[in-house]
C-alpha positions as a printed Julia matrix, in Angstrom:
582×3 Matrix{Float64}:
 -20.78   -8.22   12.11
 -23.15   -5.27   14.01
 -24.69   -8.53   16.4
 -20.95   -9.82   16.57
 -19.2    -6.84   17.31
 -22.03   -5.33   19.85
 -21.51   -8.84   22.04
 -17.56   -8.46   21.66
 -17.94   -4.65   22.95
 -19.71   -5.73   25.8
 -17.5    -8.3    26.73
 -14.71   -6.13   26.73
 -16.58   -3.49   28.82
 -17.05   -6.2    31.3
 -13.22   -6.79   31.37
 -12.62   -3.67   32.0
 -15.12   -3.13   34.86
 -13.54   -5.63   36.74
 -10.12   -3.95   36.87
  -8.76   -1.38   39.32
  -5.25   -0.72   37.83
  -4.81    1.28   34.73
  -1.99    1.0    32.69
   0.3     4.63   32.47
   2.16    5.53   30.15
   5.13    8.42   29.43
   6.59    8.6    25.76
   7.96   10.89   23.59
   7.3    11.77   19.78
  10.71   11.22   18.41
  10.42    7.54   17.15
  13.22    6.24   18.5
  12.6     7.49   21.66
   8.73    6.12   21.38
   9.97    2.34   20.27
  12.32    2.16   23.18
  10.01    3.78   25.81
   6.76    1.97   25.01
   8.68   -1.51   24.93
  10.13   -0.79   28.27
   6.95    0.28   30.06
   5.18   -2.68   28.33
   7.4    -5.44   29.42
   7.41   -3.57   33.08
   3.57   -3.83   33.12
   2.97   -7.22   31.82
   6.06   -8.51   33.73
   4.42   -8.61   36.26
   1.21  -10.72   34.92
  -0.04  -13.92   36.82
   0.4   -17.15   34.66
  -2.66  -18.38   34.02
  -5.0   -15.26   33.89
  -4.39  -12.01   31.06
  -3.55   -9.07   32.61
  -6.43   -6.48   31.4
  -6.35   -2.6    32.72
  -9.34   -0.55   33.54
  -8.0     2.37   31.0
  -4.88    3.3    28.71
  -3.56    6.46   30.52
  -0.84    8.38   28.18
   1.23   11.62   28.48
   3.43   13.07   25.76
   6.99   14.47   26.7
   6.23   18.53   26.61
   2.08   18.25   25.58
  -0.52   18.78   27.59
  -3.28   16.27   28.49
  -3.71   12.03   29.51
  -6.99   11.62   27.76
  -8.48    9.35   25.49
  -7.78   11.51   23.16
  -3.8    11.33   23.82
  -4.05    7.72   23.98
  -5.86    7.78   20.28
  -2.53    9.62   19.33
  -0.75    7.25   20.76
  -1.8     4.16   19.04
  -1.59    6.24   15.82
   2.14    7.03   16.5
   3.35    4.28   18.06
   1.62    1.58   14.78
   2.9     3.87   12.25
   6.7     3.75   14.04
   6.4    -0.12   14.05
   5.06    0.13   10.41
   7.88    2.49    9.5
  10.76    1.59    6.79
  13.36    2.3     8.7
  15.95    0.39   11.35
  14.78   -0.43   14.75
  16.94    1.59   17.51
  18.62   -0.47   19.94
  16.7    -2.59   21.98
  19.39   -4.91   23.92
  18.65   -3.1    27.17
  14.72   -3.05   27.01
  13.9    -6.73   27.13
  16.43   -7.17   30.06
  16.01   -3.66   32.11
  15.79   -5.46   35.08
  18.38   -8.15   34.84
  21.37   -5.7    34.35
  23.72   -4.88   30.97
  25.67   -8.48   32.04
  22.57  -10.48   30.6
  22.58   -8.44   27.79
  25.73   -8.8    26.72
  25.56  -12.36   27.14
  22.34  -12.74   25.15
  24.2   -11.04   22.15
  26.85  -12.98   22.31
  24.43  -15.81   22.25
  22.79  -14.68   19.57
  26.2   -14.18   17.32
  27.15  -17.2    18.01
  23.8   -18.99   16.88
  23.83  -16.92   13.67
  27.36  -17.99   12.9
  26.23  -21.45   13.17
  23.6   -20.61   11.22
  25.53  -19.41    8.18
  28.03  -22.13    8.96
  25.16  -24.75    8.22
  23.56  -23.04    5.18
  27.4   -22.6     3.31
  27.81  -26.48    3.8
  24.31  -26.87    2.74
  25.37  -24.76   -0.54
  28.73  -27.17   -0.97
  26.97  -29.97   -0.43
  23.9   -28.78   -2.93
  26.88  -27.81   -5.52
  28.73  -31.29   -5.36
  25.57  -33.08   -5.82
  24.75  -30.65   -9.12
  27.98  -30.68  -10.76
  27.02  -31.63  -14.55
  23.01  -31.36  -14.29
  21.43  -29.48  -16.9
  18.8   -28.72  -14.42
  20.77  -27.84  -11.74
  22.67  -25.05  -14.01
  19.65  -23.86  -15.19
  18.39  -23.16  -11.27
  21.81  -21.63  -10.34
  21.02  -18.53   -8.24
  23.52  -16.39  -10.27
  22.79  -16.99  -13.41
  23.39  -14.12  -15.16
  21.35  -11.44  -17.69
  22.16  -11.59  -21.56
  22.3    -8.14  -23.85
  21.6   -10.72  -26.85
  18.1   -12.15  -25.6
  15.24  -10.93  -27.83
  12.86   -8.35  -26.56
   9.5   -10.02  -25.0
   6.04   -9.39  -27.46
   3.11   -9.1   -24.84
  -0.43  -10.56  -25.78
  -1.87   -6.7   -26.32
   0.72   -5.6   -29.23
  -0.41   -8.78  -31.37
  -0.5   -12.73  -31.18
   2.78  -13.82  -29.83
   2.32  -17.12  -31.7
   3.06  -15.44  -35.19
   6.35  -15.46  -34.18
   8.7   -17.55  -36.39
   9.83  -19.0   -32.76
   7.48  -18.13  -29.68
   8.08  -18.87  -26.76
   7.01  -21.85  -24.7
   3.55  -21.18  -22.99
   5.05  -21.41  -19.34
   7.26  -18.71  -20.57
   5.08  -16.55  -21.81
   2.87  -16.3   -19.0
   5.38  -15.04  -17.06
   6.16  -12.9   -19.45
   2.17  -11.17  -18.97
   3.25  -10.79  -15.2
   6.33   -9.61  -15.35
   5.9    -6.94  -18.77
   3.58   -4.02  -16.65
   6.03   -4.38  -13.33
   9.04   -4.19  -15.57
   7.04   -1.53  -17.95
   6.5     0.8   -14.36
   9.6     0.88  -13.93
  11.36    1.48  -17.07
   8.86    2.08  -19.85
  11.02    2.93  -22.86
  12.89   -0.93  -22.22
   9.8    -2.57  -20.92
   9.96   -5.66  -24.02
  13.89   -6.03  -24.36
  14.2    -5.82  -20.11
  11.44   -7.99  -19.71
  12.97  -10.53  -22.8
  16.17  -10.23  -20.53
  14.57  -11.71  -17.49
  12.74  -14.52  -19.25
  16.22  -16.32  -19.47
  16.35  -16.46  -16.0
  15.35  -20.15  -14.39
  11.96  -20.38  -13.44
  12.37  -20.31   -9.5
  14.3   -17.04  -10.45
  11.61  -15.79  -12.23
   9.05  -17.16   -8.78
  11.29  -14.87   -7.03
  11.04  -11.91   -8.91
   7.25  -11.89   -8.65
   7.44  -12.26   -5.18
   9.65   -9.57   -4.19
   9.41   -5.98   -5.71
  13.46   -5.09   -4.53
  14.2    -7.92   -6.29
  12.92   -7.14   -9.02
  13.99   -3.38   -9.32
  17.27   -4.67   -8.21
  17.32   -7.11  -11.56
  15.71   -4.19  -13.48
  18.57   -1.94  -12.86
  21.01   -4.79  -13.68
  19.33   -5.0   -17.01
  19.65   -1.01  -17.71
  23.53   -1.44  -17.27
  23.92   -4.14  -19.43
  21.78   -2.25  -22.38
  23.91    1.34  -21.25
  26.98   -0.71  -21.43
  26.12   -2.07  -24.95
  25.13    0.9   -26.18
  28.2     3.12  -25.35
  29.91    0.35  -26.73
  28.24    0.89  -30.19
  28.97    4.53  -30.13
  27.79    7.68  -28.99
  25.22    7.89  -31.86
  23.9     4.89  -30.74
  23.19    6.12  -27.06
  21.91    9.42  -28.33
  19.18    7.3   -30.95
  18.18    5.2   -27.57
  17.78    7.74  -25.0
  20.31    5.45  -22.98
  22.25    8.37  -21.21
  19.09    9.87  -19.75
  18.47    6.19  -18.58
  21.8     6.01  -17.14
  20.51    8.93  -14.93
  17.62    7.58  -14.02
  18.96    4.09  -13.14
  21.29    6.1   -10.86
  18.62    8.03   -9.15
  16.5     5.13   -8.63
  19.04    3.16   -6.96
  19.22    6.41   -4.15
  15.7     6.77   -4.06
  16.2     2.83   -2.85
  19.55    2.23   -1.3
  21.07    0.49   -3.76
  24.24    1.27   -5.95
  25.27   -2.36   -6.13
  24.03   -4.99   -9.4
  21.86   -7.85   -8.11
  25.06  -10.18   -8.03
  26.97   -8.4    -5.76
  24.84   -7.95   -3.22
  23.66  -11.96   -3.37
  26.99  -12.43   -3.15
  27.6   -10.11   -0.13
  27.38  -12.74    3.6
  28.31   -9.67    5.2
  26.5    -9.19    8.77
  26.76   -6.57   11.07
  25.62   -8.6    14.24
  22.56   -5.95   14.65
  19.3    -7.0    15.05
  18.13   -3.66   13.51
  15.87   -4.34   10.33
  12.17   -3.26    9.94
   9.61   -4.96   12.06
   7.29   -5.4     8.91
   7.12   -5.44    5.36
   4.39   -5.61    2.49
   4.34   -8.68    0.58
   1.4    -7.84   -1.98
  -1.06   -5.1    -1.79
   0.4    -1.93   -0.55
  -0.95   -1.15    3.01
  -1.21   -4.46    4.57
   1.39   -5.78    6.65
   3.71   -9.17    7.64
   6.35   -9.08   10.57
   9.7    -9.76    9.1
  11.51  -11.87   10.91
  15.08  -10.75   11.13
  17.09  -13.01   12.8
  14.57  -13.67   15.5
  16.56  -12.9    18.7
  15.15  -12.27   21.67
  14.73   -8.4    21.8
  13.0    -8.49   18.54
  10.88  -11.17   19.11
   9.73   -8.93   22.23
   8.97   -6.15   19.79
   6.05   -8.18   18.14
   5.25   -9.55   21.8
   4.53   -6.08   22.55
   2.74   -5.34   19.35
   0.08   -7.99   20.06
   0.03   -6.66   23.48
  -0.99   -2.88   21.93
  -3.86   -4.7    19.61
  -5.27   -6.19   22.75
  -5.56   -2.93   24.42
  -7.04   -1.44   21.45
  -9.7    -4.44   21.68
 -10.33   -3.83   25.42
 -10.56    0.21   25.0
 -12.91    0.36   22.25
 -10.17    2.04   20.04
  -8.87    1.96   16.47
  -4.89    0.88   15.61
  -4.09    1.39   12.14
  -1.61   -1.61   12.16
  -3.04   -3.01    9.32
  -2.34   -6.45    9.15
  -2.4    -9.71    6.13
  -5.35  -11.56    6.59
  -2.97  -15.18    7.32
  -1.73  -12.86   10.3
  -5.37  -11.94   12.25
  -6.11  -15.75   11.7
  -2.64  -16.94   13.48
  -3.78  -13.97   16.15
  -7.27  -15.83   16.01
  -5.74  -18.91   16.43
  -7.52  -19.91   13.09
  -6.27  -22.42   10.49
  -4.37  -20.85    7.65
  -5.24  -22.08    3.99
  -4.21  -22.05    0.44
  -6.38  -19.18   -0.45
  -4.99  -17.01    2.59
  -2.22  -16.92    0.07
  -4.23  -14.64   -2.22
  -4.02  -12.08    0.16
  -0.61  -12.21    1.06
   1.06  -12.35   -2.47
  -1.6   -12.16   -5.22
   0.9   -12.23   -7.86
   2.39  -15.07   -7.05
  -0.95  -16.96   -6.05
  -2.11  -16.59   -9.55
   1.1   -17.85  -10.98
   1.16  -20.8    -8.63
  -2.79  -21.43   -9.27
  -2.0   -21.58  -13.74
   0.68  -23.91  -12.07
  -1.9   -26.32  -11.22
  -4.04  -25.43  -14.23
  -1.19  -26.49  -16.73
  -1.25  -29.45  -14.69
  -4.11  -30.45  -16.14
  -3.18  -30.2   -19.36
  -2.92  -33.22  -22.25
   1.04  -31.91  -22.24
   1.86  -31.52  -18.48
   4.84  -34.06  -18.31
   6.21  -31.7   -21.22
   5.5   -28.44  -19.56
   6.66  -29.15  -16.06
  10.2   -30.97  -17.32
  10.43  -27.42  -19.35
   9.67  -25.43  -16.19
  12.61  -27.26  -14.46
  11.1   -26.46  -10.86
  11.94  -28.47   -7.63
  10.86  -28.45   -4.14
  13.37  -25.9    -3.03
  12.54  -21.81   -3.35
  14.38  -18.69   -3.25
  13.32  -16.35   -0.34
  13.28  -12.49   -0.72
  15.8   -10.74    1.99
  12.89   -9.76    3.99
  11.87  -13.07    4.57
  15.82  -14.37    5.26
  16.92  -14.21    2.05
  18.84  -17.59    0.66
  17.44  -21.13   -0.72
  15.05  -23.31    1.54
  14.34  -26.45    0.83
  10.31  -27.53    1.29
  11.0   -31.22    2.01
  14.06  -33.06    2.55
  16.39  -33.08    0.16
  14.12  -30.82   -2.12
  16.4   -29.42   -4.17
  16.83  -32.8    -6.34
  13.2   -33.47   -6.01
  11.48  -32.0    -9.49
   8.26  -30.53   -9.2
   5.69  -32.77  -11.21
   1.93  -32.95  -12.43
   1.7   -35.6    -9.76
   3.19  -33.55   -6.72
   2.48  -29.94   -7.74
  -0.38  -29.86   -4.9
   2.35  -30.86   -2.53
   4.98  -28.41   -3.44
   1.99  -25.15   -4.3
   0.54  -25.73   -0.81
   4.11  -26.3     1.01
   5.18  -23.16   -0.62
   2.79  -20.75    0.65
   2.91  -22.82    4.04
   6.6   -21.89    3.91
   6.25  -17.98    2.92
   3.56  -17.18    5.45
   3.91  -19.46    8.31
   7.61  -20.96    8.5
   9.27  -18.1     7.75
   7.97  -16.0    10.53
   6.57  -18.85   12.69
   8.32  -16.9    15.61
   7.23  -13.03   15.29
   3.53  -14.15   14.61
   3.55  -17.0    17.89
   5.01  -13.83   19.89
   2.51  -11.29   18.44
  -0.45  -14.01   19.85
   1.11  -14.15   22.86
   1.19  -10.91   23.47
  -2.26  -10.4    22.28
  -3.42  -13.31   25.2
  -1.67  -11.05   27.17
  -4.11   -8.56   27.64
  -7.5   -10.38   26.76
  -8.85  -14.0    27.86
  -8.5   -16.93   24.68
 -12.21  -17.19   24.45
 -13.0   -13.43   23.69
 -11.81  -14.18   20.88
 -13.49  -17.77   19.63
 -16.84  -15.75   17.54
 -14.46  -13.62   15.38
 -13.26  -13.78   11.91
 -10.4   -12.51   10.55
 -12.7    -9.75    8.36
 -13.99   -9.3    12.21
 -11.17   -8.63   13.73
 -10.15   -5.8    10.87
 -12.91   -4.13   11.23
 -12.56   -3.74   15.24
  -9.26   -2.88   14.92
  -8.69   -0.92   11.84
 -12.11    0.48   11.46
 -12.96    1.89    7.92
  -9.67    3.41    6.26
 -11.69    4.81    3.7
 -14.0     8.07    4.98
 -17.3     7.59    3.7
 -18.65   10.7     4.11
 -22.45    9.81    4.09
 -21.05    7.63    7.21
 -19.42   10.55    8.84
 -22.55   12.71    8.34
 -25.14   10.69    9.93
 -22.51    9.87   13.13
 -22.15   13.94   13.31
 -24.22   16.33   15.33
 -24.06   20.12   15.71
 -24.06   22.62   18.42
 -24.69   26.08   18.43
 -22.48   28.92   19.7
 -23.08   31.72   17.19
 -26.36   33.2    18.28
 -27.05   33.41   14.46
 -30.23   32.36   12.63
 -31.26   29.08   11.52
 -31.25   29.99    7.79
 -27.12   30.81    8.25
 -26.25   27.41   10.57
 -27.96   25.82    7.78
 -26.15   27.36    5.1
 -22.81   26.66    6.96
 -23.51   23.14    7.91
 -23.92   22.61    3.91
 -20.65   24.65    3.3
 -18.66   22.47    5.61
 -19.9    18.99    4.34
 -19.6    20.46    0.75
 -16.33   20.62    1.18
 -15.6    17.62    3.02
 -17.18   15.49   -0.05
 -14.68   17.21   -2.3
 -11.66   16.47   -0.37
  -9.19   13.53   -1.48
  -9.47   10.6     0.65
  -5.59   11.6     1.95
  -7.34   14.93    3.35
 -10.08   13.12    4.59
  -8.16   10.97    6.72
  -6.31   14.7     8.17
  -9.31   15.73    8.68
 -10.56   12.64   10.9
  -7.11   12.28   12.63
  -7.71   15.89   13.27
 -10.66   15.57   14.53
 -10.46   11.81   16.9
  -6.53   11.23   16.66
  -7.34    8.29   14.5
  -7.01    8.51   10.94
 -10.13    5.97   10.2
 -13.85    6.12   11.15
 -14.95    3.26   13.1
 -16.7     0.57   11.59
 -20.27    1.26   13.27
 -21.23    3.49   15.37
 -20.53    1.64   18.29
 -17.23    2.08   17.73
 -17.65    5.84   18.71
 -16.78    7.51   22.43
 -18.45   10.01   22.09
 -19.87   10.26   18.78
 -18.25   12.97   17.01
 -19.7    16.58   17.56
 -19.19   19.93   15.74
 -19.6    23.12   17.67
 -20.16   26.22   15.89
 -18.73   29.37   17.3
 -19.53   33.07   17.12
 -18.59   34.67   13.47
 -14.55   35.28   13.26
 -12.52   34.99    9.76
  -9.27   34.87   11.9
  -9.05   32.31   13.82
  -8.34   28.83   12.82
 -10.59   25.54   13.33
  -9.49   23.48   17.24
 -10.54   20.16   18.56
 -10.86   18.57   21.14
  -9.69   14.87   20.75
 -11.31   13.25   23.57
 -14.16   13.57   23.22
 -14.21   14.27   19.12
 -15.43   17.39   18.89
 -14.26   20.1    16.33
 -14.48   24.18   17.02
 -15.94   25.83   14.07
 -16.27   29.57   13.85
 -18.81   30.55   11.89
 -17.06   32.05    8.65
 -18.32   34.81    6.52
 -17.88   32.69    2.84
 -17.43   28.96    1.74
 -13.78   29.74    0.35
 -12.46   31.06    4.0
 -14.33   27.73    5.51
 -12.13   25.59    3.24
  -8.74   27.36    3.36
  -9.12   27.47    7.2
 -10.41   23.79    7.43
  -7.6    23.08    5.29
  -4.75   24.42    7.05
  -6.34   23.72   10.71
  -5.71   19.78    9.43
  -2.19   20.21    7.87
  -1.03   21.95   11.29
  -2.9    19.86   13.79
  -4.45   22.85   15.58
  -5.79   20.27   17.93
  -5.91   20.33   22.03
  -5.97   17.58   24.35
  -8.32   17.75   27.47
């Protein structure tokens, strides 16, 4: 990576050298405001590009409404603020006007309606897609078995996991398929709702396998079926008796089902909101959502119209000027998502990354395949070449050939449909965010810059290190000297302050670089550095809190009469960002 990276940096220095306009920027910290104000500066800059060349700057000039400052520090802010407000949970603010500023409200409005009417085509085709999937099931075992709707039963038997004893001793265990699932699904189910954890998971085991695909796949999903189960056992309970509710703990449950469907905006069962086509015409939901491990990111695609599509335009436009500056973005992304940017071929084992859960279930897939009893297993499984998407990724049934849904998956196919369904999941479904996010990414830098890296490459420039390793941070860190004291007492303090830097949670850490650079994460080498970062100890004072200076990563330390006074100021300097930008 270090011979890699130091070619790519100079590269991108080069770009830059041979630019004379610098791209300016005015924003505000309000999120809304930022989203709206960074899209509509972007698309005026890069409006403008030529065709066939990128449009590189020479530097990344920003000002915040009502702070001081345009440095590089600012602009570290910046790309802090703007990823974690693309990154965010919450709805998008309206964006109608941004992509067409310059073309009048007219176009807008007539985009929109546009855009309604494609979606109501859209639903129009997928409800005679469901009528015509219905008349062609009407009667099939199999076909019941993989309704959508099928609902949850209070009389299932609770689910015996592998670690309380040999679920074969049962008089009637389950089928091996089943029970598999069963592993996966128990802890999920178990974090949820310990005290229910066997008869909720026993309750979802009924389901039909692509159900149960579905549940792995998507954590709301699952919560969502999770609660459903809770009401069912409340319901049962209260129906048995008070006695009977007191003996289960069921009305603290009751509570807790309640408060975990506000903690996630949902006070509806899993039915009624599959059963909900309502639409509000908005454009609105987040840009991004996390598939598998927490942290890393996939755009969502929405309903793909044009403003939104110019969000992750604009997104790969912001990576590209963190490439060409030499600075971090914390938009961190899944590994099948840098390759697209790459322009590299996406493969089975991408999937691991994306969903892990589900690439383990879909790799014992293949395993039972090779089994003396396949035929047997796979008829039991009942699975066909049609899957049920989570609502982040459109939400609904797709079919992964034509005319899927009657096509059963077999020991013979099962390559087909396991590599066709993580095609679908990571590259169909939001085939159109991730080609806008590389466009706007060629935006900025020439194709070729790109050609040496890897996707574990491109992380590393872009992310840096989001763990602080403090041996790291200590040999990048020098020391200057304001005090006037002796040697023996810098010494003393230097080991004070990284004393308690090594003792600090990793959360704190990260404060305490943002604090110090405006980026939460170290740079992956010290190349990555401008400057490297400095610490400047001042004259003794106990009242005054740690500064920095951002741009050029230096912190203001006063030299403190005790350890404990270093720490609680440290400590509260991070928390209130007593930082300055110059």
């Amino acid at each position: 990576f270090e011979v890699k990276e130091s070619k790519f940096r100079r590269e991108m220095e080069k770009l830059r050298n041979q630019q004379s306009r610098d791209l300016t920027l005015e924003v505000d910290r309000d999120r809304d405001l930022l989203i709206q104000q960074t899209m509509r500066q972007l698309n005026s800059h890069f409006g403008r590009r030529c065709v066939t060349t990128p449009m590189a700057v020479h530097r990344v000039k920003v000002t915040f409404k009502d702070e001081p400052g345009e440095g590089s520090g600012v602009a570290r802010s910046f790309y802090t603020a703007i990823a974690q407000a693309f990154l965010s949970n919450e709805k998008l603010p309206n964006l109608d006007c941004i992509q067409n500023a310059n073309k009048g409200t007219h176009t807008s409005l007539m985009q929109r309606l546009r855009n309604r009417g494609e979606r109501d085509r859209e639903r129009e085709r997928e409800r005679e897609m469901r009528r015509n999937s219905s008349g062609l099931r009407t009667g099939s075992r199999r076909d019941r078995d993989r309704d959508f709707r099928r609902q949850l039963s209070i009389d299932t038997r609770p689910f015996r996991p592998a670690s309380e004893g040999n679920p074969s001793d049962d008089p009637d265990p389950l089928p091996a398929h089943r029970q598999a699932l069963g592993e996966r699904l128990y802890p999920r189910v178990q974090a949820m709702q310990p005290a229910f954890a066997s008869k909720i998971t026993g309750m979802l085991l009924e389901l039909s396998p692509a159900q149960l695909l579905l549940l792995l796949a998507s954590e709301d999903s699952l919560r969502a079926r999770v609660d459903e189960a809770m009401e069912l056992i409340i319901a049962h309970g209260r129906e048995n008796g008070a006695d009977s509710i007191l003996d289960l703990g069921l009305l603290d449950s009751s509570d807790k089902v309640q408060e975990n469907r506000k903690r996630h905006g949902s006070s509806r069962s899993v039915v009624d909101m599959e059963l909900d086509d309502t639409d509000d015409g908005d454009d609105n939901a987040p840009l991004f959502y996390q598939p598998g491990k927490r942290g890393f990111y996939t755009p969502r695609p929405g309903k793909n119209t044009e403003a939104r599509l110019n969000c992750f335009r604009n997104i790969g436009r912001i990576l590209g000027l963190c490439l060409l500056q030499n600075e971090l973005c914390p938009i961190t992304l899944n590994r099948h998502v840098i390759k697209v940017l790459l322009g590299r071929k996406v493969n089975w084992h991408d999937f691991a990354f994306f969903d892990p859960v589900m690439y383990e279930s879909l790799r014992q897939l293949i395993l039972a395949s090779q089994s003396t009893d396949a035929d047997a297993v796979f008829a039991a499984m009942d699975l066909a070449f049609a899957i049920d998407l989570c609502k982040e990724e459109g939400g609904g049934q797709v079919e992964l050939i034509s005319n899927g849904v009657n096509i059963p998956v077999t020991p013979q196919n099962v390559y087909e449909y396991v590599r066709k369904y993580a095609e679908h999941r990571m590259l169909v479904v939001a085939e159109q965010p991730l080609h806008a996010m590389r466009k706007g990414l060629l935006d900025v830098l020439p194709k070729n810059s790109l050609e040496d890296l890897t996707a574990e490459d491109f992380r590393l420039l872009v992310n840096g290190c989001g763990e602080v390793n403090v041996q790291m941070l200590i040999s990048f860190t020098s020391f200057n000297d304001e005090s006037g004291e002796n040697a023996e007492k810098l010494l003393q303090f230097k080991r004070w302050f990284w004393s308690i830097v090594e003792k600090m949670s990793m959360t704190e850490r990260q404060d305490l670089v943002y604090f110090w650079t405006s980026s939460p994460s170290l740079p992956a080498s010290e190349e990555g550095f401008q400057p490297m970062p400095s610490i400047t100890i001042r004259p003794p004072d106990d009242q005054h809190l740690p500064t920095a200076n951002t741009c050029i990563s230096r912190l203001y330390v006063p030299l403190y009469s005790s350890k404990q006074i270093l720490k609680q100021k440290l400590l509260l300097a991070i928390k209130t960002k007593n930082f300055g930008f110059v």
